[in-house]
PDB file of C-alpha atoms in Angstrom:
ATOM      1  CA  ASP A  29     129.478 103.390 107.339  1.00 53.00           C
ATOM      2  CA  GLY A  30     127.765 100.223 108.544  1.00 63.00           C
ATOM      3  CA  GLY A  31     127.315  99.759 112.223  1.00 93.00           C
ATOM      4  CA  ILE A  32     125.261  99.670 115.382  1.00 95.00           C
ATOM      5  CA  THR A  33     124.282 102.870 117.160  1.00 96.00           C
ATOM      6  CA  GLN A  34     123.298 102.890 120.799  1.00 96.00           C
ATOM      7  CA  SER A  35     122.086 106.105 122.307  1.00 90.00           C
ATOM      8  CA  PRO A  36     122.613 107.804 124.590  1.00 91.00           C
ATOM      9  CA  LYS A  37     126.026 106.737 125.896  1.00 92.00           C
ATOM     10  CA  TYR A  38     125.116 107.726 129.470  1.00 94.00           C
ATOM     11  CA  LEU A  39     121.596 107.813 130.908  1.00 94.00           C
ATOM     12  CA  PHE A  40     120.418 108.856 134.347  1.00 94.00           C
ATOM     13  CA  ARG A  41     116.967 108.208 135.759  1.00 92.00           C
ATOM     14  CA  LYS A  42     115.123 108.361 139.034  1.00 92.00           C
ATOM     15  CA  GLU A  43     113.887 105.172 140.610  1.00 91.00           C
ATOM     16  CA  GLY A  44     110.332 104.301 139.557  1.00 90.00           C
ATOM     17  CA  GLN A  45     110.639 105.719 136.050  1.00 92.00           C
ATOM     18  CA  ASN A  46     110.610 103.636 132.894  1.00 94.00           C
ATOM     19  CA  VAL A  47     113.434 104.319 130.461  1.00 95.00           C
ATOM     20  CA  THR A  48     113.975 103.242 126.848  1.00 96.00           C
ATOM     21  CA  LEU A  49     117.395 102.511 125.385  1.00 96.00           C
ATOM     22  CA  SER A  50     117.814 102.861 121.662  1.00 97.00           C
ATOM     23  CA  CYS A  51     119.581 100.422 119.317  1.00 97.00           C
ATOM     24  CA  GLU A  52     119.705 101.047 115.574  1.00 97.00           C
ATOM     25  CA  GLN A  53     121.631  99.058 112.966  1.00 97.00           C
ATOM     26  CA  ASN A  54     122.318  99.497 109.267  1.00 96.00           C
ATOM     27  CA  LEU A  55     124.068  96.158 108.774  1.00 94.00           C
ATOM     28  CA  ASN A  56     120.891  94.509 107.442  1.00 94.00           C
ATOM     29  CA  HIS A  57     121.264  91.821 110.103  1.00 92.00           C
ATOM     30  CA  ASP A  58     118.230  89.726 110.980  1.00 90.00           C
ATOM     31  CA  ALA A  59     119.092  88.912 114.593  1.00 90.00           C
ATOM     32  CA  MET A  60     119.375  91.487 117.379  1.00 93.00           C
ATOM     33  CA  TYR A  61     120.182  91.041 121.051  1.00 93.00           C
ATOM     34  CA  TRP A  62     120.263  92.928 124.331  1.00 96.00           C
ATOM     35  CA  TYR A  63     122.834  92.033 126.965  1.00 95.00           C
ATOM     36  CA  ARG A  64     123.441  93.439 130.401  1.00 96.00           C
ATOM     37  CA  GLN A  65     126.989  93.692 131.761  1.00 93.00           C
ATOM     38  CA  ASP A  66     127.761  93.927 135.463  1.00 91.00           C
ATOM     39  CA  PRO A  67     131.232  93.880 137.040  1.00 83.00           C
ATOM     40  CA  GLY A  68     132.429  90.318 137.670  1.00 78.00           C
ATOM     41  CA  GLN A  69     129.371  88.754 136.038  1.00 81.00           C
ATOM     42  CA  GLY A  70     130.131  88.912 132.367  1.00 85.00           C
ATOM     43  CA  LEU A  71     127.282  89.378 129.908  1.00 90.00           C
ATOM     44  CA  ARG A  72     123.771  88.135 130.499  1.00 92.00           C
ATOM     45  CA  LEU A  73     121.145  87.922 127.773  1.00 92.00           C
ATOM     46  CA  ILE A  74     117.971  89.949 128.324  1.00 96.00           C
ATOM     47  CA  TYR A  75     116.005  89.560 125.079  1.00 95.00           C
ATOM     48  CA  TYR A  76     116.721  88.602 121.501  1.00 92.00           C
ATOM     49  CA  SER A  77     114.948  88.770 118.175  1.00 92.00           C
ATOM     50  CA  GLN A  78     115.692  86.699 115.101  1.00 89.00           C
ATOM     51  CA  ILE A  79     113.143  88.353 112.829  1.00 90.00           C
ATOM     52  CA  VAL A  80     110.904  91.400 112.685  1.00 94.00           C
ATOM     53  CA  ASN A  81     107.809  91.233 114.904  1.00 95.00           C
ATOM     54  CA  ASP A  82     109.203  88.315 116.900  1.00 93.00           C
ATOM     55  CA  PHE A  83     111.360  88.187 120.025  1.00 94.00           C
ATOM     56  CA  GLN A  84     112.210  85.805 122.852  1.00 93.00           C
ATOM     57  CA  LYS A  85     113.143  86.178 126.477  1.00 94.00           C
ATOM     58  CA  GLY A  86     116.732  85.596 127.440  1.00 91.00           C
ATOM     59  CA  ASP A  87     118.063  84.588 130.824  1.00 89.00           C
ATOM     60  CA  ILE A  88     117.130  87.745 132.746  1.00 94.00           C
ATOM     61  CA  ALA A  89     114.057  89.216 131.015  1.00 96.00           C
ATOM     62  CA  GLU A  90     112.099  90.149 134.151  1.00 96.00           C
ATOM     63  CA  GLY A  91     111.583  93.897 134.403  1.00 96.00           C
ATOM     64  CA  TYR A  92     112.443  94.521 130.747  1.00 97.00           C
ATOM     65  CA  SER A  93     110.442  94.777 127.536  1.00 97.00           C
ATOM     66  CA  VAL A  94     111.353  95.064 123.851  1.00 98.00           C
ATOM     67  CA  SER A  95     109.770  95.562 120.452  1.00 97.00           C
ATOM     68  CA  ARG A  96     110.936  94.731 116.922  1.00 97.00           C
ATOM     69  CA  GLU A  97     108.679  96.651 114.556  1.00 97.00           C
ATOM     70  CA  LYS A  98     111.473  97.339 112.083  1.00 97.00           C
ATOM     71  CA  LYS A  99     114.503  95.306 111.065  1.00 96.00           C
ATOM     72  CA  GLU A 100     116.799  98.211 111.905  1.00 97.00           C
ATOM     73  CA  SER A 101     115.564  98.915 115.411  1.00 98.00           C
ATOM     74  CA  PHE A 102     115.332  96.961 118.675  1.00 98.00           C
ATOM     75  CA  PRO A 103     114.592  99.316 121.602  1.00 98.00           C
ATOM     76  CA  LEU A 104     114.821  98.072 125.177  1.00 97.00           C
ATOM     77  CA  THR A 105     112.592  99.466 127.921  1.00 97.00           C
ATOM     78  CA  VAL A 106     113.800  99.136 131.489  1.00 96.00           C
ATOM     79  CA  THR A 107     110.657  99.253 133.604  1.00 94.00           C
ATOM     80  CA  SER A 108     110.198 100.223 137.222  1.00 90.00           C
ATOM     81  CA  ALA A 109     109.759  96.506 137.966  1.00 89.00           C
ATOM     82  CA  GLN A 110     113.477  95.879 137.338  1.00 90.00           C
ATOM     83  CA  LYS A 111     114.912  95.736 140.845  1.00 90.00           C
ATOM     84  CA  ASN A 112     118.516  96.587 140.036  1.00 92.00           C
ATOM     85  CA  PRO A 113     118.589  98.485 136.734  1.00 94.00           C
ATOM     86  CA  THR A 114     121.937 100.273 137.066  1.00 95.00           C
ATOM     87  CA  ALA A 115     124.255  98.541 134.582  1.00 95.00           C
ATOM     88  CA  PHE A 116     125.987  98.744 131.214  1.00 95.00           C
ATOM     89  CA  TYR A 117     123.638  97.661 128.425  1.00 97.00           C
ATOM     90  CA  LEU A 118     124.946  96.276 125.148  1.00 95.00           C
ATOM     91  CA  CYS A 119     123.042  95.763 121.924  1.00 96.00           C
ATOM     92  CA  ALA A 120     124.334  93.279 119.372  1.00 94.00           C
ATOM     93  CA  THR A 121     123.384  91.954 115.941  1.00 93.00           C
ATOM     94  CA  ALA A 122     124.151  88.860 113.894  1.00 88.00           C
ATOM     95  CA  ALA A 123     123.738  88.226 110.188  1.00 85.00           C
ATOM     96  CA  VAL A 124     122.464  84.676 110.508  1.00 76.00           C
ATOM     97  CA  VAL A 125     122.011  82.023 113.155  1.00 62.00           C
ATOM     98  CA  ASN A 126     125.300  81.149 114.917  1.00 62.00           C
ATOM     99  CA  SER A 127     127.302  83.837 113.132  1.00 74.00           C
ATOM    100  CA  PRO A 128     129.518  86.103 115.280  1.00 81.00           C
ATOM    101  CA  LEU A 129     127.918  89.023 117.057  1.00 87.00           C
ATOM    102  CA  HIS A 130     128.561  92.675 116.273  1.00 91.00           C
ATOM    103  CA  PHE A 131     128.224  94.936 119.295  1.00 93.00           C
ATOM    104  CA  GLY A 132     127.305  98.556 119.769  1.00 94.00           C
ATOM    105  CA  ASN A 133     129.315 100.735 122.158  1.00 93.00           C
ATOM    106  CA  GLY A 134     126.779 100.388 124.938  1.00 94.00           C
ATOM    107  CA  THR A 135     124.650 102.614 127.157  1.00 96.00           C
ATOM    108  CA  ARG A 136     125.530 103.070 130.813  1.00 95.00           C
ATOM    109  CA  LEU A 137     122.315 103.466 132.790  1.00 96.00           C
ATOM    110  CA  THR A 138     122.368 104.835 136.313  1.00 95.00           C
ATOM    111  CA  VAL A 139     119.184 104.797 138.379  1.00 93.00           C
ATOM    112  CA  THR A 140     119.128 106.649 141.693  1.00 91.00           C
TER     113      THR A 140
ATOM    114  CA  GLY B   5     122.743  73.972 130.217  1.00 81.00           C
ATOM    115  CA  ASP B   6     125.652  75.453 128.339  1.00 86.00           C
ATOM    116  CA  SER B   7     128.328  77.234 130.342  1.00 91.00           C
ATOM    117  CA  VAL B   8     131.736  78.838 129.959  1.00 94.00           C
ATOM    118  CA  THR B   9     134.337  79.052 132.716  1.00 95.00           C
ATOM    119  CA  GLN B  10     137.226  81.476 132.546  1.00 95.00           C
ATOM    120  CA  MET B  11     140.209  81.703 134.856  1.00 88.00           C
ATOM    121  CA  GLU B  12     140.007  84.245 137.657  1.00 84.00           C
ATOM    122  CA  GLY B  13     141.493  87.647 137.085  1.00 86.00           C
ATOM    123  CA  PRO B  14     142.719  90.283 136.816  1.00 94.00           C
ATOM    124  CA  VAL B  15     145.958  89.527 135.017  1.00 96.00           C
ATOM    125  CA  THR B  16     148.870  91.975 134.950  1.00 97.00           C
ATOM    126  CA  LEU B  17     151.837  91.401 132.648  1.00 97.00           C
ATOM    127  CA  SER B  18     154.864  93.296 131.466  1.00 97.00           C
ATOM    128  CA  GLU B  19     155.133  94.219 127.809  1.00 97.00           C
ATOM    129  CA  GLU B  20     156.473  91.357 125.627  1.00 97.00           C
ATOM    130  CA  ALA B  21     155.437  88.702 128.155  1.00 97.00           C
ATOM    131  CA  PHE B  22     153.669  85.498 127.090  1.00 98.00           C
ATOM    132  CA  LEU B  23     149.925  85.419 127.686  1.00 97.00           C
ATOM    133  CA  THR B  24     147.631  82.484 128.389  1.00 97.00           C
ATOM    134  CA  ILE B  25     143.994  82.947 129.396  1.00 97.00           C
ATOM    135  CA  ASN B  26     142.211  79.694 130.196  1.00 97.00           C
ATOM    136  CA  CYS B  27     138.694  78.898 129.034  1.00 97.00           C
ATOM    137  CA  THR B  28     136.742  75.660 129.425  1.00 97.00           C
ATOM    138  CA  TYR B  29     133.194  74.947 128.403  1.00 96.00           C
ATOM    139  CA  THR B  30     130.238  72.649 128.938  1.00 94.00           C
ATOM    140  CA  ALA B  31     127.817  72.180 126.076  1.00 90.00           C
ATOM    141  CA  THR B  32     125.634  69.621 124.381  1.00 82.00           C
ATOM    142  CA  GLY B  33     126.173  69.079 120.691  1.00 79.00           C
ATOM    143  CA  TYR B  34     128.937  70.791 118.753  1.00 82.00           C
ATOM    144  CA  PRO B  35     129.297  74.432 119.760  1.00 89.00           C
ATOM    145  CA  SER B  36     131.230  77.156 118.006  1.00 89.00           C
ATOM    146  CA  LEU B  37     133.737  78.919 120.256  1.00 92.00           C
ATOM    147  CA  PHE B  38     134.707  82.583 120.317  1.00 94.00           C
ATOM    148  CA  TRP B  39     136.978  85.070 122.007  1.00 96.00           C
ATOM    149  CA  TYR B  40     135.709  88.638 122.261  1.00 95.00           C
ATOM    150  CA  VAL B  41     137.675  91.668 123.473  1.00 97.00           C
ATOM    151  CA  GLN B  42     136.311  94.809 125.117  1.00 94.00           C
ATOM    152  CA  TYR B  43     138.423  97.963 125.230  1.00 93.00           C
ATOM    153  CA  PRO B  44     137.606 100.569 127.905  1.00 87.00           C
ATOM    154  CA  GLY B  45     134.255 102.300 127.385  1.00 83.00           C
ATOM    155  CA  GLU B  46     133.374 100.277 124.299  1.00 86.00           C
ATOM    156  CA  GLY B  47     131.297  97.299 123.222  1.00 88.00           C
ATOM    157  CA  LEU B  48     132.774  93.897 122.463  1.00 92.00           C
ATOM    158  CA  GLN B  49     134.650  93.014 119.301  1.00 93.00           C
ATOM    159  CA  LEU B  50     135.164  89.546 117.910  1.00 94.00           C
ATOM    160  CA  LEU B  51     138.826  88.586 118.309  1.00 97.00           C
ATOM    161  CA  LEU B  52     138.808  85.058 116.881  1.00 96.00           C
ATOM    162  CA  LYS B  53     136.632  81.993 116.501  1.00 93.00           C
ATOM    163  CA  ALA B  54     136.694  78.242 115.848  1.00 93.00           C
ATOM    164  CA  THR B  55     133.758  76.214 114.654  1.00 89.00           C
ATOM    165  CA  LYS B  56     134.904  72.611 115.006  1.00 89.00           C
ATOM    166  CA  ALA B  57     137.306  70.441 116.953  1.00 92.00           C
ATOM    167  CA  ASP B  58     141.042  71.058 116.319  1.00 94.00           C
ATOM    168  CA  ASP B  59     140.336  74.336 114.502  1.00 95.00           C
ATOM    169  CA  LYS B  60     142.738  77.119 115.411  1.00 97.00           C
ATOM    170  CA  GLY B  61     141.439  80.676 115.403  1.00 96.00           C
ATOM    171  CA  SER B  62     143.976  83.480 115.090  1.00 97.00           C
ATOM    172  CA  ASN B  63     143.997  87.270 114.846  1.00 97.00           C
ATOM    173  CA  LYS B  64     146.344  90.134 115.822  1.00 95.00           C
ATOM    174  CA  GLY B  65     148.906  87.669 117.193  1.00 97.00           C
ATOM    175  CA  PHE B  66     146.353  85.892 119.398  1.00 98.00           C
ATOM    176  CA  GLU B  67     145.600  82.196 118.930  1.00 98.00           C
ATOM    177  CA  ALA B  68     143.191  79.646 120.403  1.00 98.00           C
ATOM    178  CA  THR B  69     142.671  75.986 119.525  1.00 97.00           C
ATOM    179  CA  TYR B  70     139.336  74.185 119.910  1.00 96.00           C
ATOM    180  CA  ARG B  71     140.154  71.116 122.052  1.00 96.00           C
ATOM    181  CA  LYS B  72     137.148  68.826 122.250  1.00 93.00           C
ATOM    182  CA  GLU B  73     138.938  66.220 124.370  1.00 94.00           C
ATOM    183  CA  THR B  74     139.610  68.754 127.134  1.00 95.00           C
ATOM    184  CA  THR B  75     136.602  71.010 126.329  1.00 95.00           C
ATOM    185  CA  SER B  76     138.945  73.991 126.246  1.00 97.00           C
ATOM    186  CA  PHE B  77     139.659  77.058 124.120  1.00 97.00           C
ATOM    187  CA  HIS B  78     142.605  78.778 125.792  1.00 98.00           C
ATOM    188  CA  LEU B  79     143.744  82.133 124.414  1.00 98.00           C
ATOM    189  CA  GLU B  80     147.482  82.709 123.874  1.00 98.00           C
ATOM    190  CA  LYS B  81     149.759  85.450 122.622  1.00 98.00           C
ATOM    191  CA  GLY B  82     153.506  85.209 122.415  1.00 97.00           C
ATOM    192  CA  SER B  83     154.329  88.854 123.184  1.00 97.00           C
ATOM    193  CA  VAL B  84     151.721  91.215 124.612  1.00 98.00           C
ATOM    194  CA  GLN B  85     151.665  94.968 124.080  1.00 97.00           C
ATOM    195  CA  VAL B  86     150.291  97.792 126.200  1.00 97.00           C
ATOM    196  CA  SER B  87     147.522  98.179 123.599  1.00 96.00           C
ATOM    197  CA  ASP B  88     146.295  94.647 124.437  1.00 97.00           C
ATOM    198  CA  SER B  89     145.034  95.900 127.803  1.00 97.00           C
ATOM    199  CA  ALA B  90     141.319  95.087 127.765  1.00 96.00           C
ATOM    200  CA  VAL B  91     138.696  92.668 129.037  1.00 95.00           C
ATOM    201  CA  TYR B  92     138.629  89.283 127.284  1.00 97.00           C
ATOM    202  CA  PHE B  93     135.517  87.104 127.072  1.00 96.00           C
ATOM    203  CA  CYS B  94     135.287  83.484 126.021  1.00 96.00           C
ATOM    204  CA  ALA B  95     131.922  82.461 124.555  1.00 93.00           C
ATOM    205  CA  LEU B  96     130.148  79.579 122.918  1.00 91.00           C
ATOM    206  CA  SER B  97     127.255  79.276 120.520  1.00 86.00           C
ATOM    207  CA  ALA B  98     125.142  76.158 120.428  1.00 75.00           C
ATOM    208  CA  GLY B  99     125.370  74.038 117.291  1.00 58.00           C
ATOM    209  CA  PRO B 100     122.974  73.735 114.335  1.00 55.00           C
ATOM    210  CA  GLY B 101     119.306  73.558 115.141  1.00 46.00           C
ATOM    211  CA  ALA B 102     119.553  75.602 118.312  1.00 43.00           C
ATOM    212  CA  ASN B 103     118.862  79.296 118.682  1.00 49.00           C
ATOM    213  CA  SER B 104     121.740  81.616 118.095  1.00 57.00           C
ATOM    214  CA  LYS B 105     122.302  83.101 121.506  1.00 71.00           C
ATOM    215  CA  LEU B 106     125.823  83.173 122.879  1.00 83.00           C
ATOM    216  CA  THR B 107     126.827  82.039 126.343  1.00 88.00           C
ATOM    217  CA  PHE B 108     129.646  84.153 127.765  1.00 91.00           C
ATOM    218  CA  GLY B 109     132.210  83.592 130.450  1.00 93.00           C
ATOM    219  CA  LYS B 110     132.621  86.244 133.132  1.00 93.00           C
ATOM    220  CA  GLY B 111     135.511  87.922 131.384  1.00 94.00           C
ATOM    221  CA  ILE B 112     139.021  88.630 132.558  1.00 95.00           C
ATOM    222  CA  THR B 113     140.787  91.978 132.710  1.00 95.00           C
ATOM    223  CA  LEU B 114     144.292  92.096 131.249  1.00 97.00           C
ATOM    224  CA  SER B 115     146.608  94.989 132.095  1.00 97.00           C
ATOM    225  CA  VAL B 116     149.945  95.247 130.315  1.00 97.00           C
ATOM    226  CA  ARG B 117     152.681  97.416 131.859  1.00 97.00           C
ATOM    227  CA  PRO B 118     155.235  99.234 129.676  1.00 95.00           C
TER     228      PRO B 118
END
């Protein structure tokens, strides 16, 4: 079954700790994206990668980091520098430039 | 920069009512336009798309027409069902030559009463 797996579904962390969110895909898509969703604000792009070993900052990259060592994987690290990390995080992929996105089911991160 | 504006929500309708959700955009070039739907606790799913002016996207009874003259892509459905209750996002993707990131509207929550 082809798809995008985000794990875990719910994640809890103490303030000041880094945390890594997993995103794995078996769709053989080149492009991968991380979005953050907050109530009333829609989706905002954090980072994206169009090819292995390359990635670009999105609109709200501060306090986040990513890596793209394999085509299948695009983990997102939420660092202690992110001032307001509690949110719903969505990973997405696309086959080629400008093709529709496929989304995972998201990870809800709560930092207290 | 590119932007998408959706009507304010939430929207509550009775089953079998007619639905219109407004979406307007600002973009340079010739964007592709999308509607995505998010059911509770899930990621987004592509509902329909249109890639050029006057194209009509349709799926599951929903329709939207790419209107370049009014820079709009309003979503319509003739008869909504309880199962249509979800959050709906309008989005655009910049045209050829640009990177492939999507710009989303803020989303609107639709609740359909039995």
